[in-house]
Coordinates of C-alpha atoms in Angstrom, one line a residue:
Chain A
X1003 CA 0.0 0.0 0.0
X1004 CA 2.1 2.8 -1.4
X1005 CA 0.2 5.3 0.0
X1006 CA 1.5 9.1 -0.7
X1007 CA 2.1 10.9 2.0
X1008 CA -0.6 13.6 1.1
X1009 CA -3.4 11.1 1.3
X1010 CA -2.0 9.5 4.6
X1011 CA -2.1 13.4 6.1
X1012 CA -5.3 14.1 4.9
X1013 CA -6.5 10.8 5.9
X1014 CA -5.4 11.1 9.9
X1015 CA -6.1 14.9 9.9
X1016 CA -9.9 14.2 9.2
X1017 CA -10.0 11.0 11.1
X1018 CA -8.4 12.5 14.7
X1019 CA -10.0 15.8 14.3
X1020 CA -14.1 15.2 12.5
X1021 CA -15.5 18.0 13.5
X1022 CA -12.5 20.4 11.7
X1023 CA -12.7 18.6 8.5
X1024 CA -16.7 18.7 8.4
X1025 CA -17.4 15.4 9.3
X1026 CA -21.5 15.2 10.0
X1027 CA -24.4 15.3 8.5
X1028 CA -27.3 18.0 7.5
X1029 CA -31.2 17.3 7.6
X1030 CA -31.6 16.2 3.8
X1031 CA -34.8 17.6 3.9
X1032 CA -33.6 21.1 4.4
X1033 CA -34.4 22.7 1.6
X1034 CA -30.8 25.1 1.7
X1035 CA -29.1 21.6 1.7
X1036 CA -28.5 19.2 -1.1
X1037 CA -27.1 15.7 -0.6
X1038 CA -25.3 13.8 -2.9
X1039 CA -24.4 9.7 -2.4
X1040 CA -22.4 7.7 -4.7
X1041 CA -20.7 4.2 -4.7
X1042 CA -21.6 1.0 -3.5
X1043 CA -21.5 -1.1 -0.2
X1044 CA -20.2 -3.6 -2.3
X1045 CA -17.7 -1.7 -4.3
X1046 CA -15.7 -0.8 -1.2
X1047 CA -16.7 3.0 -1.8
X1048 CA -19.7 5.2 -0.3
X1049 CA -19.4 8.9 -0.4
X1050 CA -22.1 11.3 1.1
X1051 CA -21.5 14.8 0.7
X1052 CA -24.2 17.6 1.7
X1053 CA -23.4 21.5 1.1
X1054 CA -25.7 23.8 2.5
X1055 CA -25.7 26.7 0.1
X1056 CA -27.9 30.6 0.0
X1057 CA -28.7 32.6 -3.0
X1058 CA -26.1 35.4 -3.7
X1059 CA -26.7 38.2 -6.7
X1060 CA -27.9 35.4 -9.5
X1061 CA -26.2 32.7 -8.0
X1062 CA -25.9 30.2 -4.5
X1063 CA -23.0 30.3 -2.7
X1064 CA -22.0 27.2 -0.6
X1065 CA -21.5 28.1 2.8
X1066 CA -21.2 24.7 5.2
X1067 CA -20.4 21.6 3.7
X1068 CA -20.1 17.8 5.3
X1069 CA -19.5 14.4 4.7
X1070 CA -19.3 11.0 5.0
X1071 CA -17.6 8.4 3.4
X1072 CA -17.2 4.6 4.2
X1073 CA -13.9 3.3 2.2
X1074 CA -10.4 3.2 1.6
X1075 CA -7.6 5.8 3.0
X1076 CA -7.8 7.7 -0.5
X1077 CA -11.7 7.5 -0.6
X1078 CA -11.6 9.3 2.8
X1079 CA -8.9 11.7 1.3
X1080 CA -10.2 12.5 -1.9
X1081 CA -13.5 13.8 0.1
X1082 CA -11.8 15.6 2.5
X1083 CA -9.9 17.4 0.2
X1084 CA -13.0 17.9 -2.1
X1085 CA -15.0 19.2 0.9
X1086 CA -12.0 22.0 1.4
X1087 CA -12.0 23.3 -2.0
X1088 CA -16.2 23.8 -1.8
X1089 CA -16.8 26.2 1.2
X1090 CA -17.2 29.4 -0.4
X1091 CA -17.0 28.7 -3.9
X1092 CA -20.8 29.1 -6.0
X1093 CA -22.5 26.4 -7.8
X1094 CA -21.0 27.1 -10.9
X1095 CA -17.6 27.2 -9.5
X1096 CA -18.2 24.1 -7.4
X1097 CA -19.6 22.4 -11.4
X1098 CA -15.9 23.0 -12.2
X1099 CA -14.1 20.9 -9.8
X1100 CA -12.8 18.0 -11.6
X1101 CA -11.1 14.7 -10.7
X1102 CA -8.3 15.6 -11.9
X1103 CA -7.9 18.3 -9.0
X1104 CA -8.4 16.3 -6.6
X1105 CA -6.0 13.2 -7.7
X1106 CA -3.5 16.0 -8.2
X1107 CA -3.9 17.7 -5.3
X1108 CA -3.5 14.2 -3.4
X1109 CA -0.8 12.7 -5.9
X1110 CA -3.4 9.6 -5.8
X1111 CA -2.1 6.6 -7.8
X1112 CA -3.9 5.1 -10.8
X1113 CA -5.2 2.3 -9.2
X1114 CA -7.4 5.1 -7.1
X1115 CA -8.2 7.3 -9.7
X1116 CA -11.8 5.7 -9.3
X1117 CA -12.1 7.8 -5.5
X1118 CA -11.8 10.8 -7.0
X1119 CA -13.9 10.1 -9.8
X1120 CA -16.7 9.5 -7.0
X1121 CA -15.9 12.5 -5.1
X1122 CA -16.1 14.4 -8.2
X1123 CA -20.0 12.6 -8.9
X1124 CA -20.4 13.0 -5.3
X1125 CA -20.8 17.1 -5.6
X1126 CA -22.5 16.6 -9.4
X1127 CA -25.2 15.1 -7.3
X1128 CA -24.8 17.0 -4.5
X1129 CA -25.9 20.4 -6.2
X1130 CA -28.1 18.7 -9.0
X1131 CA -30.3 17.9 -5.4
X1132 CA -30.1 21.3 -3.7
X1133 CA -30.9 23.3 -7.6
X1134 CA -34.1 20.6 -8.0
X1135 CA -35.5 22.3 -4.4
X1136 CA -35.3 25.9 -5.3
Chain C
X399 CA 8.4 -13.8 25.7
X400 CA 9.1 -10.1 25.0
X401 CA 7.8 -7.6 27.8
X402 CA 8.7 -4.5 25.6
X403 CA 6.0 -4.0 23.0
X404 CA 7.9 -3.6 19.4
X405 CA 6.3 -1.0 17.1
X406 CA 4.3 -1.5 15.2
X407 CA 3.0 -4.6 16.8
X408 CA 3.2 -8.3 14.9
X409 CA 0.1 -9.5 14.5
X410 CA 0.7 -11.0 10.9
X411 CA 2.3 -14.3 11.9
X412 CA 0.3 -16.1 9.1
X413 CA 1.9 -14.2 6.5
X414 CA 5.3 -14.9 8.0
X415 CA 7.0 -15.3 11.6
X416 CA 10.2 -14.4 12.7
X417 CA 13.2 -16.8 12.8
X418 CA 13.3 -18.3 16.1
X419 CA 17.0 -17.3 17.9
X420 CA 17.7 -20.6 18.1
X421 CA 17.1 -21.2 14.4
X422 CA 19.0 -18.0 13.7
X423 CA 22.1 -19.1 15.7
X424 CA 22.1 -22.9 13.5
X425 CA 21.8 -20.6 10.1
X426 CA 24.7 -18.9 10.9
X427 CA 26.8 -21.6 12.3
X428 CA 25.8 -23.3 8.5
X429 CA 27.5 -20.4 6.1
X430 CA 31.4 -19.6 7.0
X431 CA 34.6 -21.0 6.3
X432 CA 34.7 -21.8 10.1
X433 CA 30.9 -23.6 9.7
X434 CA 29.7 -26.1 8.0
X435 CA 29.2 -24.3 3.9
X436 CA 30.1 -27.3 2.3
X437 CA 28.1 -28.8 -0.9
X438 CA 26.4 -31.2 0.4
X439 CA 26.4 -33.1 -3.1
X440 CA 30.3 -32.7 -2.7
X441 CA 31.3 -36.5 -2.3
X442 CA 35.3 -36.5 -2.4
X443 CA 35.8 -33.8 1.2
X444 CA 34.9 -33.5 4.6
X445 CA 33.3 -30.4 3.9
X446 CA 30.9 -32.2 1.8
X447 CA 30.4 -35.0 4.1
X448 CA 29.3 -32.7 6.7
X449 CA 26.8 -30.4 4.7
X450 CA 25.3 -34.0 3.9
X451 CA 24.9 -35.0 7.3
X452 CA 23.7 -31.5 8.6
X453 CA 21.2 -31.6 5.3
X454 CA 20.3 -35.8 6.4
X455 CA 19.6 -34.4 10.4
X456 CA 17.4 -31.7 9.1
X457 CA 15.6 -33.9 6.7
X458 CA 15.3 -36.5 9.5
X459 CA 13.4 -33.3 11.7
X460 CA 11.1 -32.1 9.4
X461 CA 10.2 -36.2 8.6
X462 CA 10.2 -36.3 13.0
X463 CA 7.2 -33.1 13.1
X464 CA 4.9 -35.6 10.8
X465 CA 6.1 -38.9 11.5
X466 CA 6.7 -40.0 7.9
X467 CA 10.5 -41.6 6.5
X468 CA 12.6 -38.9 5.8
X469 CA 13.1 -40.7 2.2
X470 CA 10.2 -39.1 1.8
X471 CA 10.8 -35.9 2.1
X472 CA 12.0 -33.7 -0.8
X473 CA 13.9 -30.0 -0.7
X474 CA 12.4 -27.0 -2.2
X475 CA 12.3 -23.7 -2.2
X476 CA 8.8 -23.2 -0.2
X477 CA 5.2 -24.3 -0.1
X478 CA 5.3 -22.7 -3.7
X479 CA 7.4 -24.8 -5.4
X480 CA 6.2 -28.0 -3.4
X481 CA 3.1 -27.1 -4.4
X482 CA 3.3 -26.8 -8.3
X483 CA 5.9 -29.8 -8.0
X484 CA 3.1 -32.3 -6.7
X485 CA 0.4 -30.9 -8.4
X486 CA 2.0 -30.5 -12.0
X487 CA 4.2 -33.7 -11.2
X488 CA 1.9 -36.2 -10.6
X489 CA -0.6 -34.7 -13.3
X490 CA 2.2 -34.9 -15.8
X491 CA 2.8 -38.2 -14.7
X492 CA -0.1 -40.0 -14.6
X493 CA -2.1 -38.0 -17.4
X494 CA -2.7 -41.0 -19.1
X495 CA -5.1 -42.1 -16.4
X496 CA -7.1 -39.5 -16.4
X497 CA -7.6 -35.6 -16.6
X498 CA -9.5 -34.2 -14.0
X499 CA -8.3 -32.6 -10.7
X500 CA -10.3 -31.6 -7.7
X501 CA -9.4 -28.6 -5.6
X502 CA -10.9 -25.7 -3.7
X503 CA -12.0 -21.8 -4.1
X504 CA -10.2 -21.4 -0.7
X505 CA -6.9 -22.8 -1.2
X506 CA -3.2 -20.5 -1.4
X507 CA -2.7 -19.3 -5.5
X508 CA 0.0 -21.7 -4.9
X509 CA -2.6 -24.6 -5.4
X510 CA -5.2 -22.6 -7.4
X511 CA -2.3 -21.1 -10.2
X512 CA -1.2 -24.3 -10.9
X513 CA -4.5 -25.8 -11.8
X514 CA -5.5 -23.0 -13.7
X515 CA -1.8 -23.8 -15.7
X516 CA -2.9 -27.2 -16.1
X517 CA -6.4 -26.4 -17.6
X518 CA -4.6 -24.4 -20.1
X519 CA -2.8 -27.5 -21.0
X520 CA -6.1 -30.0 -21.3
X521 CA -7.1 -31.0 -17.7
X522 CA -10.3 -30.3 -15.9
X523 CA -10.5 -28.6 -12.4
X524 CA -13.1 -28.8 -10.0
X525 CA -13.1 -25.9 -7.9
X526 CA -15.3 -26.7 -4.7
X527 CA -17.0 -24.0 -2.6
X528 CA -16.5 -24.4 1.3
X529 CA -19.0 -24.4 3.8
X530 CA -20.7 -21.5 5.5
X531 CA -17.8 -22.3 8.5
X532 CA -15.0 -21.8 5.4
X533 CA -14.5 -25.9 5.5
X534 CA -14.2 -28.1 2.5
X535 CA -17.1 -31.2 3.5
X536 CA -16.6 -34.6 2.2
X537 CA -19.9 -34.8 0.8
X538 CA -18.9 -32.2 -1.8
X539 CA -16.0 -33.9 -2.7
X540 CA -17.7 -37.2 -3.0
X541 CA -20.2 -35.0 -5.3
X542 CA -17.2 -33.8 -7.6
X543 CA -15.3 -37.5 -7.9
X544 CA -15.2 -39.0 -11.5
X545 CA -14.0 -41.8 -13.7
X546 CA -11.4 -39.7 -14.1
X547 CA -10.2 -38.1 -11.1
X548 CA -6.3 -38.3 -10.4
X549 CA -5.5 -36.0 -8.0
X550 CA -7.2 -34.1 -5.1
X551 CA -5.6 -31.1 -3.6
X552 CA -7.4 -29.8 -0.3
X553 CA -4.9 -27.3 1.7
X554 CA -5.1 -28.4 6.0
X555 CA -5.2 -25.2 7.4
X556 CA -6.7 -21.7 5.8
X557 CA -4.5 -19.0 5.6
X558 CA -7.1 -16.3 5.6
X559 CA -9.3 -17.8 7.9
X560 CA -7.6 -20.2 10.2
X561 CA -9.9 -22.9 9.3
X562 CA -9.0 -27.0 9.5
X563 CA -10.3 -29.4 6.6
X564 CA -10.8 -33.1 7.6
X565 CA -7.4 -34.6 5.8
X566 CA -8.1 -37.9 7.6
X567 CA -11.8 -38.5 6.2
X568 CA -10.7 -36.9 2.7
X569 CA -7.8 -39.0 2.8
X570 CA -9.4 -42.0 3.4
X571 CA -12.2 -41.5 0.7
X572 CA -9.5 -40.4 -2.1
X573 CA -7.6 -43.7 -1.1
X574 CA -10.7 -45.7 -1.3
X575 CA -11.2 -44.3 -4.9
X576 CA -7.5 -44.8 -5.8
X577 CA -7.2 -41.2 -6.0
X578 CA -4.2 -39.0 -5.3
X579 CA -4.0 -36.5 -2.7
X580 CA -2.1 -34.0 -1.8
X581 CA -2.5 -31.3 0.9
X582 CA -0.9 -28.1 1.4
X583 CA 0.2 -27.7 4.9
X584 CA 1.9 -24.3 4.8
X585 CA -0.1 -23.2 7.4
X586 CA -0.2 -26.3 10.0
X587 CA 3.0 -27.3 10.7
X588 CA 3.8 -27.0 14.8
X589 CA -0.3 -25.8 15.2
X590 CA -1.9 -29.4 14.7
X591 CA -0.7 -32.5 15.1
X592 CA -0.1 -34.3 11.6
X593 CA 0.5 -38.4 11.4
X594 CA 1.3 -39.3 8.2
X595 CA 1.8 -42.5 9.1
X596 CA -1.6 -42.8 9.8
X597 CA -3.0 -40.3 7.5
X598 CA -3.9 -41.6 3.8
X599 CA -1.9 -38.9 2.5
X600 CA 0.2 -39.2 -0.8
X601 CA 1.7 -35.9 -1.2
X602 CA 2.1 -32.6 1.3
X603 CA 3.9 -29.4 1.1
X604 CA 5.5 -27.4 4.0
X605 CA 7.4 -24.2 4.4
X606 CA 10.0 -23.3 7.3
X607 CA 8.8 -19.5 7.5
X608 CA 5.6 -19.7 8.8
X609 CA 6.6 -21.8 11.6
X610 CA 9.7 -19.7 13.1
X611 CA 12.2 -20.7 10.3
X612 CA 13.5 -19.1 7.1
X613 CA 12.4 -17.8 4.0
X614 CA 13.3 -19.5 0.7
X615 CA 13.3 -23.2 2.0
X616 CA 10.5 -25.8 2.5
X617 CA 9.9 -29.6 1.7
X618 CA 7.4 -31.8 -0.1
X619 CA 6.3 -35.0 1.1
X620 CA 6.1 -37.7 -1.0
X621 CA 4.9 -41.1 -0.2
X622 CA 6.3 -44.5 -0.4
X623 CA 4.1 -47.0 0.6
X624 CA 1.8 -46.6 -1.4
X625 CA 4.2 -45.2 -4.1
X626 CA 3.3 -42.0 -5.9
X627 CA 5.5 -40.5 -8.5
X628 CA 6.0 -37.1 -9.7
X629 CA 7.4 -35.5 -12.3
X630 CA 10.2 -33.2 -11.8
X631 CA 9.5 -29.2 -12.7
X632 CA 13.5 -28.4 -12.5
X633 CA 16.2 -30.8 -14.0
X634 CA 19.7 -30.2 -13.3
X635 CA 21.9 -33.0 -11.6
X636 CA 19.4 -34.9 -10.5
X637 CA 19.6 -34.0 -6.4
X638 CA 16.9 -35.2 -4.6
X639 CA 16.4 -38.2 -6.3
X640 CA 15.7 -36.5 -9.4
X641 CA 12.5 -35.0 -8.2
X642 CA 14.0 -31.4 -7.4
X643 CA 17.6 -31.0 -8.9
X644 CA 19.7 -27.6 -7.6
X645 CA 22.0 -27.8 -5.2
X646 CA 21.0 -27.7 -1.6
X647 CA 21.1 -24.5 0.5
X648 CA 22.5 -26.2 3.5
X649 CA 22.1 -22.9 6.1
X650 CA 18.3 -23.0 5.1
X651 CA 17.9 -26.2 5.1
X652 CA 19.1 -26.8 8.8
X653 CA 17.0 -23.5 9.7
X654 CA 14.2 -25.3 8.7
X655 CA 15.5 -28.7 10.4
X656 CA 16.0 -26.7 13.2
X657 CA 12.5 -25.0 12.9
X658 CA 10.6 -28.3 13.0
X659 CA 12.7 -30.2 15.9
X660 CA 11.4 -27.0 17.9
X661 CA 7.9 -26.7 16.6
X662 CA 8.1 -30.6 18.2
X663 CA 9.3 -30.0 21.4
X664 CA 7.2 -27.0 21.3
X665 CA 3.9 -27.7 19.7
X666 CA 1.5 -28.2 23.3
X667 CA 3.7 -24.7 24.6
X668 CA 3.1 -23.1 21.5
X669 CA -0.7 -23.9 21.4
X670 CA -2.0 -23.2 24.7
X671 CA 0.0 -19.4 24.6
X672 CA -1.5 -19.0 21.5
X673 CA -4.8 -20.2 22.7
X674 CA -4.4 -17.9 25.6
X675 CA -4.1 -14.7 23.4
X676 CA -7.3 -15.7 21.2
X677 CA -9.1 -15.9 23.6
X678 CA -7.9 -12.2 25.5
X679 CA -8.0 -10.9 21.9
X680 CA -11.9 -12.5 21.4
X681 CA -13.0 -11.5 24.7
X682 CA -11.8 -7.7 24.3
X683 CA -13.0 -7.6 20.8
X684 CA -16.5 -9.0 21.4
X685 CA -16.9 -5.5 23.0
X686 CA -17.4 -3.5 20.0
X687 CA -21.0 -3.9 17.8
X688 CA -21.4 -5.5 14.3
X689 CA -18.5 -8.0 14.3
X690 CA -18.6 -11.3 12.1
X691 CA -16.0 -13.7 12.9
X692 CA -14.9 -15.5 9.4
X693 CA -14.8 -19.4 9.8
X694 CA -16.5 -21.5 12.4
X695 CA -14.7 -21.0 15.8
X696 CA -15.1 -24.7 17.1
X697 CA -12.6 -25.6 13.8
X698 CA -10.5 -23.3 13.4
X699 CA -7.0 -23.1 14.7
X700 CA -6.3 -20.1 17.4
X701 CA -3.9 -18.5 15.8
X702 CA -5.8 -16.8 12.8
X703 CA -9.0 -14.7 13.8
X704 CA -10.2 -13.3 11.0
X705 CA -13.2 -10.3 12.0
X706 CA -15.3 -8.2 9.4
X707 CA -16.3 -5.1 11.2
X708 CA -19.3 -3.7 9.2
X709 CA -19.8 -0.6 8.0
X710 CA -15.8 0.2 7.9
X711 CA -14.0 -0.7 5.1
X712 CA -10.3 -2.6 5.6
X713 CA -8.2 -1.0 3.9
X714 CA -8.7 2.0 5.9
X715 CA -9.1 -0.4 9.0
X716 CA -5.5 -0.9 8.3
X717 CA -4.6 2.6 7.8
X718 CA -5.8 3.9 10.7
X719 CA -4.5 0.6 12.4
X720 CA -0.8 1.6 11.6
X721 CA 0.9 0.8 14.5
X722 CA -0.4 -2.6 14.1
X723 CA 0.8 -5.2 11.2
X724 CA -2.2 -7.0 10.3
X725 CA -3.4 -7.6 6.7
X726 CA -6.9 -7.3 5.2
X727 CA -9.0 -10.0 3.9
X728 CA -10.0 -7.8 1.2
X729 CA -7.3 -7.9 -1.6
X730 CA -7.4 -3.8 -1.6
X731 CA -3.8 -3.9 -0.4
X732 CA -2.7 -5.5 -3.5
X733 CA -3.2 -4.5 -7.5
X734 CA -6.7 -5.9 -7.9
X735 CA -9.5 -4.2 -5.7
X736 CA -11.8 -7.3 -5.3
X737 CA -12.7 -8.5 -1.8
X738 CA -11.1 -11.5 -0.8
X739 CA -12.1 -14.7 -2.9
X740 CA -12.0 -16.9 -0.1
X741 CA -14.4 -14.5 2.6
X742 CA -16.6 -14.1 -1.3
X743 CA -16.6 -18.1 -1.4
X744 CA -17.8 -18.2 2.2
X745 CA -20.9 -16.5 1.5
X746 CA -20.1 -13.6 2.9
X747 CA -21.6 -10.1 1.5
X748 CA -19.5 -8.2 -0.1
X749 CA -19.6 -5.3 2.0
X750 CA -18.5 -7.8 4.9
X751 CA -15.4 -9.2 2.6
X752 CA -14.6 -5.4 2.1
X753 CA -14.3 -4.8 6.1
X754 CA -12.2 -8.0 6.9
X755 CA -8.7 -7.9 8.9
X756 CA -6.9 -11.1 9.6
X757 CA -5.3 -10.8 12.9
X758 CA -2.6 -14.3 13.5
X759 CA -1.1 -14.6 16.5
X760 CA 2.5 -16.6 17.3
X761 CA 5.1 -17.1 19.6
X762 CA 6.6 -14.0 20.3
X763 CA 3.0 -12.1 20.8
X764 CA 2.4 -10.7 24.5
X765 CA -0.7 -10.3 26.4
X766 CA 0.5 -6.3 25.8
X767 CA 0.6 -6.7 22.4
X768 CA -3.2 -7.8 22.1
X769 CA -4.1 -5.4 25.1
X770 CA -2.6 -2.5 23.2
X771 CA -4.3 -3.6 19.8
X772 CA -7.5 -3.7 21.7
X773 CA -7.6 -0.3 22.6
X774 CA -5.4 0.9 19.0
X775 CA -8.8 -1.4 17.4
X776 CA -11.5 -0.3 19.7
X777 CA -10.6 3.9 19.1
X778 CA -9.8 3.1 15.2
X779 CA -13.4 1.5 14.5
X780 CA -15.5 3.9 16.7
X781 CA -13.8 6.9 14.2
X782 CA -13.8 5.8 11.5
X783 CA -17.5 4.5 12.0
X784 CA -18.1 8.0 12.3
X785 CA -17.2 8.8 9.0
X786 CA -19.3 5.7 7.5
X787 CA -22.4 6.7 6.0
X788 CA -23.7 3.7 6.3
X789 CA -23.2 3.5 9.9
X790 CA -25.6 6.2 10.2
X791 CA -27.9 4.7 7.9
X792 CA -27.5 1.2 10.3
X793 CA -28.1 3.2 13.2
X794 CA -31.2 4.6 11.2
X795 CA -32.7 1.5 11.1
X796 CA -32.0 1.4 7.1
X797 CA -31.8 -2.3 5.4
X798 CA -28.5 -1.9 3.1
X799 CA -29.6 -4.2 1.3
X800 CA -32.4 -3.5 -0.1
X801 CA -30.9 0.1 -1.0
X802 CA -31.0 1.0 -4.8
X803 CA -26.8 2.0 -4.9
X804 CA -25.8 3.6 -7.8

């Protein structure tokens, strides 16, 4: 397990300290709050990412994001490093986000290219919800 | 035993123990000009001579642990090689009697590589499922026997799961039915008592490192009475009576004699410290929710417990478990990111073969070391269950199963 040494940071970071790194969970049901879940049980992935957002001029800005995620040490760290880049950023910003960014970010080897791939579905879902409430 | 806890702590003895000291200190007194470094296959010196009787004293320990001739026993390089060797060798030999093998999901890739090698070259393999405990039963093999059936290869003892299979009864059927088997024994060596004097047993493979002796060296079994003949896989000089030709690595060889005599003298020692810490680990363990033990407890041996703690997946288990050695069930840790095969062929859900860690015991493991693992264990799964959505959903009250996941 040839982990780099950004995913094992990220990794212990949001596992000893939740609460800093947005670890939780929003009411889904609020409408300022849209959830996105991707992966499978089976799969060894499940990402759960909520951002609770308010309008701003034309757009929504995200102001609170968290997560949860059930899989390996670079599904965990592909999340948490997602979750970091959101806070602040609008919708359309957030739309930009790709996978690359975040397997860059965590110099994540091929073989889990796939956990950033999910992260990056994760907040595609995630703000396809909240725009379908408003 | 040690009283200062080494970090991280060794809970991985199924993958591979330490050399025993005493093992360590025969090696060495088995390589210099002022040991014994001969050839053994040297016939005209004294140096040879010697290496020859060090290599017949070994061969006469290993023979001792399973109560067989040491005729009988043939030098290789590990369970690997004595694997292939009696699996390829006696289907190359006898393929004229018939082409189909019998074997199980659960054995080593040692046992299962081979066979798939041998499909490729014409021969039909049986691969049989265990049972819900992670056993192989007689009945299915009984269901699997043909006309045509040469060879039957059932491993003793599980690697992943600790589990025994019933070599005696299996034995005695294949025997009945004229059958040849061969049983890989990696694993069982100094845990279980093996006869194979009483055992109907034709071939069986053992390695020195996973019972306190070195890597690189291990032995197959190969019987006389009744006579089964292999085929060699490496010619060269013809050593071993022509079944394994290379010239013998006398230090290992006399690690691995030396590992045996021990595992011997120390089997009942052995097993009741190990039994001791299975029990402390189960005990401490049992006080966290959602656990699955893998393979029945009443036949497994103690020092393999293999859990699945739901809703965390292993590979971060292991991560956040890093001052503990310990190695998943699930495959994650290697290239391919499927679950284990052999928790898959138990029956077990997938999410379960995603969450499994295989903790082995040995020797040299303290009542520290599975204290401190509790409490590493016990803080690790309570975070990282945090994180899990799907503990929340479990604590919800929300069936995973019947969950549309996308």
């Amino acid at each position: 397990m040839a982990y780099s040494k950004k995913v094992i940071e990220k990794f212990e970071n949001t596992l000893n300290e939740p609460k800093k790194f947005n670890v939780g969970r929003f009411n889904p049901s609020d409408l300022d709050v849209g959830t996105g879940m991707v992966g499978a049980p089976a799969c060894g992935d499940v990402m759960k990412l909520q951002i609770k957002c308010e309008p701003k001029g034309n757009s929504h800005v995200i102001k609170d994001v968290k997560f949860k995620t059930y899989g390996c040490g670079s599904a965990i760290a592909s999340s948490s490093e997602l979750v970091e880049m959101l806070v602040g950023k609008t919708l359309e910003e957030a739309k930009e986000i790709k996978n690359k960014d975040i397997a860059n970010a965590l110099e994540l080897p091929p073989i889990k290219i796939h956990c950033s791939v999910l992260a990056e579905d994760s907040i595609k879902q995630a703000i396809d919800d909240y725009e379908t409430k408003q | 035993m040690s009283n200062n806890i080494q970090q991280p702590i060794y809970l991985d003895y199924a993958s591979t123990t330490p050399v025993d000291p005493r093992v360590a200190e025969k090696i060495s007194s088995h390589l210099k000009m002022d040991g014994v470094f001969g050839n053994p296959a040297s016939r005209s010196h004294k140096y040879g001579w010697k290496a020859e009787e060090a290599v017949e004293e070994a061969r006469s320990h290993v023979a001792n642990l399973v109560n067989c001739d040491p005729r009988e026993i043939v030098w290789t390089s590990g369970a690997t090689e004595a694997d292939n060797l009696a699996i390829k060798g006696v289907a190359n030999f006898y393929n004229g009697k018939g082409k189909h093998i019998i074997t199980s999901k659960i054995e080593h890739k040692a046992v299962l590589d081979p066979c798939r090698q041998l499909e490729r070259d014409g021969f039909e393999v049986t691969y049989l499922d265990p049972d819900a405990g992670g056993c192989i039963t007689l009945d299915s093999i009984k269901a699997a026997v043909r006309e045509d059936t040469i060879l039957i290869s059932i491993m003793h003892l599980n690697n992943e799961l600790g589990t025994l299979n019933d070599i005696e009864a299996i034995g005695s059927f294949a025997r009945s039915r004229k059958i040849f088997f061969h049983v890989d024994a990696a694993q069982s060596t100094g845990k279980v008592e093996i006869d194979l004097s009483k055992l109907s047993i034709d071939l069986m493979s053992f390695s020195a490192h996973k019972t306190y002796g070195p890597k690189g060296i291990g032995a197959l079994y190969v019987s006389r009475k009744p006579r089964v003949r292999i085929e060699a896989q490496i010619h060269g000089g013809g050593h071993e009576r022509g079944m394994r030709s290379g010239t013998l690595p006398t230090h290992q060889i006399v690690g691995m004699g030396e590992a045996f005599r021990l595992a011997k003298e120390e089997m009942q020692a052995d097993r009741e410290h190990v039994a001791n810490l299975h029990q402390r680990f189960l005990d401490g363990v049992n006080g966290i929710e959602e656990i699955y033990v893998n393979g029945d407890l009443d036949r497994k041996v103690p020092n393999i417990l293999n859990i699945s703690f739901a809703y965390v997946e292993g590979e971060s288990l292991i991560m956040a478990l890093k001052d503990v050695a310990v190695s998943s069930g699930s495959a994650c840790t290697s290239a391919s990111l499927e679950p284990s095969y052999v928790l898959r062929a138990l029956g077990r859900k997938d999410e379960l073969a995603h969450s499994s860690i295989r903790f082995s015991f040995g020797r040299f493991t303290s009542n520290k070391d599975v204290d401190h693992t509790l409490s590493i264990l016990f803080h690790a799964v309570e975070r990282l269950r945090e994180l899990s959505p799907l503990w929340d959903m479990h604590l919800d009250g929300v069936d995973l199963d019947k969950v549309e996941w996308n």
